[in-house]
Amino acid sequence: MLVTGTSYYPEDWDADRIAEDAALMREAGISLVRVGEFAWSHMERSDGVFTFEWLHEAFRIFQENGLKVILCTPTASAPPWLVHEHPETLRCDMHGHRAYPGVREHTCYSSEAFLRCSARIVEQMAREFRDYPNLFAWQVDNEIGQSIFPYCYCDACREGFRKFLKRKYGTVEALNEAWGNTFWSLEYSAWDQVEIGGPDLRLNPSQVLDSQLYRSRAMCDFTMMQTDIIRKYCPDTIVTTNNYSPLGDRREVYRKLDVASGDFYINPQHSLGAMTAMSDRYRCFRQGTPAWLLEVAPAPWRPGRNLLGFLLWQFLARGQDVQVYFHWRSHRAGKEKINPVFLGFGNKKTDSFHLLKAATEEAHALLDRFGTLPQPLCEAAVVSDYTSDWIFMQGESRRSAWMNDGHGALLELGVNSDIVSPEDDLSGYKLLVIPVYSHFSGSAADKLRSFIGNGGVVLMSSQSGIYDAYAKYIGEPGPEHLRDVFGMEVDTGVTFLLDRDPAAPDEIGGTVRFSGFLDGEELCGIADKWIASIETLGADVPLRFTNAMYQGQPFMTEHEYGKGCAMYCGAALLDRSSYGKIVRHAVRRAGIRTLELPEGVEVIARGPVTFVFNYSVNPAVFDLPLKGRSLSDGGLENGHFELPPFGYRVIERE
Amino acid sequence: MLVTGTSYYPEDWDADRIAEDAALMREAGISLVRVGEFAWSHMERSDGVFTFEWLHEAFRIFQENGLKVILCTPTASAPPWLVHEHPETLRCDMHGHRAYPGVREHTCYSSEAFLRCSARIVEQMAREFRDYPNLFAWQVDNEIGQSIFPYCYCDACREGFRKFLKRKYGTVEALNEAWGNTFWSLEYSAWDQVEIGGPDLRLNPSQVLDSQLYRSRAMCDFTMMQTDIIRKYCPDTIVTTNNYSPLGDRREVYRKLDVASGDFYINPQHSLGAMTAMSDRYRCFRQGTPAWLLEVAPAPWRPGRNLLGFLLWQFLARGQDVQVYFHWRSHRAGKEKINPVFLGFGNKKTDSFHLLKAATEEAHALLDRFGTLPQPLCEAAVVSDYTSDWIFMQGESRRSAWMNDGHGALLELGVNSDIVSPEDDLSGYKLLVIPVYSHFSGSAADKLRSFIGNGGVVLMSSQSGIYDAYAKYIGEPGPEHLRDVFGMEVDTGVTFLLDRDPAAPDEIGGTVRFSGFLDGEELCGIADKWIASIETLGADVPLRFTNAMYQGQPFMTEHEYGKGCAMYCGAALLDRSSYGKIVRHAVRRAGIRTLELPEGVEVIARGPVTFVFNYSVNPAVFDLPLKGRSLSDGGLENGHFELPPFGYRVIERE
Amino acid sequence: MLVTGTSYYPEDWDADRIAEDAALMREAGISLVRVGEFAWSHMERSDGVFTFEWLHEAFRIFQENGLKVILCTPTASAPPWLVHEHPETLRCDMHGHRAYPGVREHTCYSSEAFLRCSARIVEQMAREFRDYPNLFAWQVDNEIGQSIFPYCYCDACREGFRKFLKRKYGTVEALNEAWGNTFWSLEYSAWDQVEIGGPDLRLNPSQVLDSQLYRSRAMCDFTMMQTDIIRKYCPDTIVTTNNYSPLGDRREVYRKLDVASGDFYINPQHSLGAMTAMSDRYRCFRQGTPAWLLEVAPAPWRPGRNLLGFLLWQFLARGQDVQVYFHWRSHRAGKEKINPVFLGFGNKKTDSFHLLKAATEEAHALLDRFGTLPQPLCEAAVVSDYTSDWIFMQGESRRSAWMNDGHGALLELGVNSDIVSPEDDLSGYKLLVIPVYSHFSGSAADKLRSFIGNGGVVLMSSQSGIYDAYAKYIGEPGPEHLRDVFGMEVDTGVTFLLDRDPAAPDEIGGTVRFSGFLDGEELCGIADKWIASIETLGADVPLRFTNAMYQGQPFMTEHEYGKGCAMYCGAALLDRSSYGKIVRHAVRRAGIRTLELPEGVEVIARGPVTFVFNYSVNPAVFDLPLKGRSLSDGGLENGHFELPPFGYRVIERE
């Protein structure tokens, strides 16, 4: 059941205007207001001097208008007085250049003064507002970690990092060993020689990885410090945070909160896979708990058609029943006064206002009688995990673009997928696609072994299972723990990571090719960025390299293990077409049904309701084996589709 | 009457060479020498120790050779001893990184020590040189504000900014209100929390605007401090400054000096409009007083034809009778030894020497008998103003390239234009083109209202009249004060400021189109960067949007008001072709005569003399309704032109 | 006689693995191990606490396995304890931003503490290891000067620079004169006003040049300080250093050491000239002493064919008998674990291992019976010199790409060349090609005059002989000292240094052309970047400019002087084709035999052995007047070649 909300800034307006806005929100179908995330200076005008009456008044007006409230803590924007009194709270880069008020997330999660002031304002807010019946949920901070100085090197971080390492390693000798500090003469003889690093420096990857893990830990601690205070005063509330930085372990933090919430600014020029991946990822952070959408734009920041209605349905189909727009009416001042809104700076209703009204009315009319629909169920999952990505990116590539988009490749076959960690419950899946998974812990490897042994299919590629937990090579062929499962072992004798030059002759820097047969069809493809040196231990070799210095060596292996099958492709990046064919081969082996769909068309179901979308700028004509009732037009569903560009149909299946 | 000059560096050469150079200057037609702008360390070898004899000697040599002198104050290049004794005089960026000697404009206009030393050297120079009969004029500093650190954040600037704000706003509460500081939690509770900003940071636009206004003020005060000293000792002299930075309010400062002077390094690859706009702008800073050209290159910094003669005539035609070349002979040392000169490093006369001699002889022969010709008169003017541009650029775009070139569009119709502020005298014009004018003060709006009421035509576009004086939205539909005049109101419901992707389908991020009829002809065009949401209040709508989410909405409005007409185009940037047609429509409505000219051809008149130029690399053949005498060849003017590339003809009209 | 080696890191591995590796090295044909260059923290765990047993053990294992050792001093990577105790040792940029451990060359050659600690570790190592019979040579530091902060501005550098200037100039007045400090008000009145500069600032070129010379001096002193210690303890050893930064005077430092050693990471996509120039340059730093190759990659960092064998022969042919690979087995940790190796991270032999084994076996089989072959002999030399280049780059261009590649142009004619300084012995050459030589000292000019007078041919171009030793123009026409020899003089009246726009019409910024006849053939070419203004004093003018503002002026001059001939081309950069024809003209005049070879084919000889290479991706079929025995296949050499891509043949001539 759809719940629509909007961000709103009562600190900007007087009571009359707030009341007028509240009425207009109801007219547009909005029932939820998100407030407070940038209002610290309005709540606490100077150190310890609190002014909440304006927000109480807003709460009362919202209550009178039947609007529920998501109350945000304002710690993303520490006010001028705070950083003026405590300049050491400002983040800084490695040369000591400080951030400044006027941006957001300018203060450091390791700074004592900032943590103390943050705790105080959160506690004050919890005391003040806990009793409002229309208090629907809390948002901690705003886009935690999304800072212009994402890698802070302040004294508190340096000290915090050393403490973190002492706890983790005990002695500098153990640290030297874990980081491989013999390399380039980096052996420490005392803790105070250790400095925090970051990817903006050219440092030992192991040092950078631990710096990343430390900062992720500090971000998580900061989030949970606020969460604990809120839960103390509002034990039954819902606590979430929005668009937590991918520089922190999102999965970890969202599993500690009550809801995973994203901010999704969709670019309709992106591919189907790119437009939907974030929703599918957030849905899986807390398997079973629907994710929320805490920021979505009333209109795209581009010319073209306003896809408000299309996107509302698309998010609904992926399981996001709570959708909050950013934002309601133009700010008069500041960097964001250009953002799309429902009421312009001249107080006129925008097109988006009318589109929202129509879309919410349609959604309620069609779906309310189903109550809360179940989340979409997937037979396939893509494996991805922040720590693994950080190791990968520290390790060799530094570019997430060097992974094939497994999620998108599955969608093109009509297969919806979850995006999960190996630590998640994998029992419901038939297929796991692993574009890259750098380090397998023993337990993760065991889960994969069981999954395959019990009949699952795994398609893995790239530098998977060749790193230890410290971003070092494991010192033996990979994939660690799993060589018998995959029936082969991987080393890298000759590697290359520079961009190949497509114009160069193959002989001196061009294209690496492979070929062979899959499902009886010949396949020729291009491998890129990193090339594995594979030795088989029982696996079949359906595809082999055909040129360059790799000629004749195995490219893809396939190994039956228990009731399942383990496949591996020995490159970091494959051309899109042959990757699609290899994924199709794995999908077939896993016994998952595919659909032949026009480009850009997606079919996704929640319980008895199936949603069909055309993400393309071209009309799409096709047939699907669907029977039942078309909720969109009320007629009998015959499975024949003629969808206009960005058209959709909602169907209740028989 | 042409007066030709050159920059010269007597500090580099001995008396014999200076005398030799002076004689050669006269041979080339030069009668003016510009000296001193980088000679501080040669005038004041250490703190308070002055050495002027070398310059007295140069003055005497110039006097003997009939050369007049423009004496420049040397404050653009504070000497090493000064910044060594007063390191706080060096400009710095927001992280405290300091500028250094060896560049220019490295010291701060807010720095007390720098101001004190500057005042002293200027006063010394004024005392020393005031009595020379060949002292023609003074130049204050050199290219004020053109610094590698144009935005200084030194302690003096920070303090000065706070004082400036205190005077302007009185209380922090008023400042919070003016800047809209509720946004992103920026409310100050004390003055010392306020920091100076700049466009190189991502700050509140209102803070950046006031920082800009403060720096503009400091630059102006610095200029006038020197001017006041000079005027005290030389009450009858002419004081100017050259190429004052557009980061300051040029119009304001030049109206306080005696002459507006530019440095025009023309790139002949630019368009006709771009090559001529600066001259037309400088001409209007002091309506009625001819502007000077204090730096022009002897040759372009490019291969190709040396256009010295062509450019000399072109500047003359635009009203610039004083033209000073940069510079005479190659420096042996330093960054500028590569610059084009009249005498090479090996003492040989360059081609430019011979070209200059020929050009000055021709100019004197043709024009001297007219005495001083009147400035060109224009029926049209383009409205532009530094504060408005700063608001526009802080507001949303940050790119002046997001304005249509009204001046160039008029030129292509054979219509010369002035470039003026709404505060200037507008009574002589029939048409005002306003590409963008962000904020209308009440008085500026009144002038526009009168101008239209009295029969003028205005063609306005983009985000005009929607900001207050603090760069905030006005909080009601625009254009402020003028909705009844324009017969419509503007809001922005759905905006976009990202670059559109011309390759994308219109549906998802492509092109916004409009069409309709103007003067009976169909017109189809493209709107870009910012789209207005227009509601008419009586205006006609000759052009409407035809696609995307704007389909059917008004694009261009036209409203009769009083005896005149107010037109508005609802986009920040139009394709060049349709903008040209819309400008032509406005020109016709204003009753201004157009000329059908080949591309690159310009016709411009000063009093009885008309100049015709071919700026193109192709020959131009055309006829004009001109009668009289061709001064270029002495024959009767028949109006038939066959001009070679970069050819020109000078005509005395009947 | 080939000696193959590899870098190795005993600090990473235990004795068993070292022993295993040593045996595998022998299997692959390796007889030399390079150790220690990044092991400071493993040798000196904390200040003054030394641990050498691990390295003694490695020495013993190498000795048992018949492996000789190049022992490197570890000063490129000062350990964490050192920079923690002495933070002032860290290099910094002009704003005081410090380098950090984790990169290399992060400490300053002017820092007393760093110099003291460096001397101590070097002396300790010399005492410890001087007696090993398998100690083959010493390498000082590693890639001296190749730093992320190549231009240090620390206090020690600032002080050192002032001392350097005091010694050089005596008084600030002399310094002001030498640097031309009247320009832009830079006259100093005391030494402490003088700051060190660098090319990353926009300063007086003379200041930047002396800063460069100071840093070059500090680098050289640092190298010789270590060398002196080593020579004291190991008077008979060989001392070298590898890939000394081109920001220092390589020729000077290598003439003080025993061997010039390069690190050559060949990009096979580069041209024949670019791939071979570094070898030819290093060969000439110490005329007569063979250069070493201290780092070469087992495989290219690119897809494509592994050219290990081809490159090994190519380096051999150019005189490099000692070839050391970087490196043996994958590091587990650190930034370089991705580098190509002979043993992968999983301990498997890579393709490179097998290629190396085959290549060393072939080389020994074919060449060992010749003993040490003489170095290649060249009739032509290209003149190049670091100080001249620095002046050129400070002077006007800042881009070495603005020089024609004389070495490559000669190679395309089948003419091998040395790359020498005018201070070298020139008596063996018939032709000198001088792409640019900024400043001629009197002695260098005298050598050139004698060379030509005695029958040599010189082809000079660009801004040669127009600067003094301080990067100032000489103040008279160039080429200084040599106008009578070249029969002409050069000034620059109209210059341009901006990139020309090939799309622009010639009239306004396009292409500058020249034409004429050389050897009876018409030649039309393009001149670029800098155009000389030439006046002849007896020289012939075979080529003249034909357009733009240079039409009709001399472009190329040719003058018989004594028994020889002096040619000059008046531009900084010529199109490749016409430069090739002009070089051919000079080669013919010098009486040097050319070869008609397919593109990418090279012929080069060492004593009785001739090597023929095909650097191309295409097969090459051609005939050469060669007789004797093909060592490659053992048959009679008939001079007919059908070489595959990257094929080669080794021939013992009759």
Tab-separated table of C-alpha atoms in Angstrom, chain C residues 192-298:
chain	number	residue	atom	x	y	z
C	192	ASP	CA	66.746	36.229	2.572
C	193	GLN	CA	64.212	37.604	0.084
C	194	VAL	CA	65.241	34.944	-2.432
C	195	GLU	CA	63.019	31.864	-2.619
C	196	ILE	CA	63.539	28.606	-4.432
C	197	GLY	CA	61.176	28.093	-7.364
C	198	GLY	CA	60.039	25.362	-9.636
C	199	PRO	CA	58.275	24.767	-12.892
C	200	ASP	CA	55.018	24.179	-11.031
C	201	LEU	CA	54.942	27.902	-10.289
C	202	ARG	CA	54.753	30.684	-12.817
C	203	LEU	CA	58.011	32.417	-12.024
C	204	ASN	CA	60.923	34.141	-13.685
C	205	PRO	CA	62.488	31.483	-15.947
C	206	SER	CA	65.972	32.371	-14.692
C	207	GLN	CA	64.909	31.711	-11.112
C	208	VAL	CA	63.393	28.417	-12.150
C	209	LEU	CA	66.538	27.440	-14.047
C	210	ASP	CA	68.793	28.082	-11.067
C	211	SER	CA	66.358	26.218	-8.793
C	212	GLN	CA	66.644	23.291	-11.184
C	213	LEU	CA	70.434	23.520	-11.189
C	214	TYR	CA	70.472	23.634	-7.384
C	215	ARG	CA	68.277	20.559	-7.072
C	216	SER	CA	70.370	18.764	-9.652
C	217	ARG	CA	73.462	19.607	-7.582
C	218	ALA	CA	71.844	18.340	-4.346
C	219	MET	CA	70.876	15.078	-6.058
C	220	CYS	CA	74.374	14.620	-7.368
C	221	ASP	CA	75.955	15.401	-3.982
C	222	PHE	CA	73.640	12.877	-2.325
C	223	THR	CA	74.661	10.224	-4.840
C	224	MET	CA	78.359	10.914	-4.465
C	225	MET	CA	78.167	11.020	-0.670
C	226	GLN	CA	76.989	7.384	-0.755
C	227	THR	CA	79.429	6.479	-3.504
C	228	ASP	CA	82.376	7.811	-1.527
C	229	ILE	CA	81.434	5.690	1.491
C	230	ILE	CA	81.084	2.574	-0.647
C	231	ARG	CA	84.377	3.195	-2.420
C	232	LYS	CA	86.123	3.670	0.905
C	233	TYR	CA	85.134	0.191	2.062
C	234	CYS	CA	85.006	-1.567	-1.325
C	235	PRO	CA	87.654	0.174	-3.388
C	236	ASP	CA	87.437	-2.311	-6.259
C	237	THR	CA	83.686	-2.585	-6.578
C	238	ILE	CA	81.463	-1.189	-9.305
C	239	VAL	CA	79.123	1.624	-8.214
C	240	THR	CA	76.114	2.662	-10.255
C	241	THR	CA	72.595	3.966	-9.810
C	242	ASN	CA	69.503	3.285	-11.852
C	243	ASN	CA	67.225	5.564	-13.805
C	244	TYR	CA	68.506	8.741	-12.219
C	245	SER	CA	65.868	11.419	-12.677
C	246	PRO	CA	66.114	13.559	-15.814
C	247	LEU	CA	65.510	16.477	-13.433
C	248	GLY	CA	69.172	15.977	-12.541
C	249	ASP	CA	72.109	16.082	-14.918
C	250	ARG	CA	72.354	12.380	-15.718
C	251	ARG	CA	75.467	12.746	-17.797
C	252	GLU	CA	77.325	14.463	-14.992
C	253	VAL	CA	76.441	11.882	-12.335
C	254	TYR	CA	77.068	8.828	-14.504
C	255	ARG	CA	80.492	10.121	-15.466
C	256	LYS	CA	81.342	10.175	-11.755
C	257	LEU	CA	80.094	6.625	-11.171
C	258	ASP	CA	81.441	3.453	-12.786
C	259	VAL	CA	78.492	2.458	-14.944
C	260	ALA	CA	75.405	4.199	-16.349
C	261	SER	CA	72.285	2.129	-15.602
C	262	GLY	CA	68.779	2.583	-16.889
C	263	ASP	CA	65.366	1.126	-16.130
C	264	PHE	CA	63.735	0.560	-19.487
C	265	TYR	CA	60.017	-0.190	-19.485
C	266	ILE	CA	59.524	-0.435	-23.215
C	267	ASN	CA	56.104	0.268	-24.682
C	268	PRO	CA	55.936	-1.758	-27.891
C	269	GLN	CA	53.289	0.600	-29.211
C	270	HIS	CA	55.849	3.369	-29.413
C	271	SER	CA	57.864	4.146	-32.517
C	272	LEU	CA	61.189	2.521	-33.268
C	273	GLY	CA	62.930	5.777	-32.378
C	274	ALA	CA	61.143	6.154	-29.040
C	275	MET	CA	61.787	2.514	-28.062
C	276	THR	CA	65.517	2.746	-28.679
C	277	ALA	CA	66.466	6.320	-27.769
C	278	MET	CA	66.994	5.704	-24.051
C	279	SER	CA	69.422	2.875	-24.713
C	280	ASP	CA	71.376	5.012	-27.156
C	281	ARG	CA	71.428	7.891	-24.692
C	282	TYR	CA	72.633	5.782	-21.758
C	283	ARG	CA	75.331	4.209	-23.950
C	284	CYS	CA	76.876	7.644	-24.467
C	285	PHE	CA	76.816	8.966	-20.889
C	286	ARG	CA	80.163	7.245	-20.397
C	287	GLN	CA	81.534	6.903	-23.906
C	288	GLY	CA	83.205	3.490	-24.059
C	289	THR	CA	81.797	1.921	-20.863
C	290	PRO	CA	78.809	-0.374	-21.581
C	291	ALA	CA	75.607	0.734	-19.864
C	292	TRP	CA	73.528	-1.642	-17.756
C	293	LEU	CA	69.842	-2.291	-17.711
C	294	LEU	CA	68.802	-2.547	-14.068
C	295	GLU	CA	65.071	-2.924	-14.562
C	296	VAL	CA	63.234	-4.493	-17.458
C	297	ALA	CA	59.798	-6.111	-17.241
C	298	PRO	CA	59.290	-9.850	-17.758
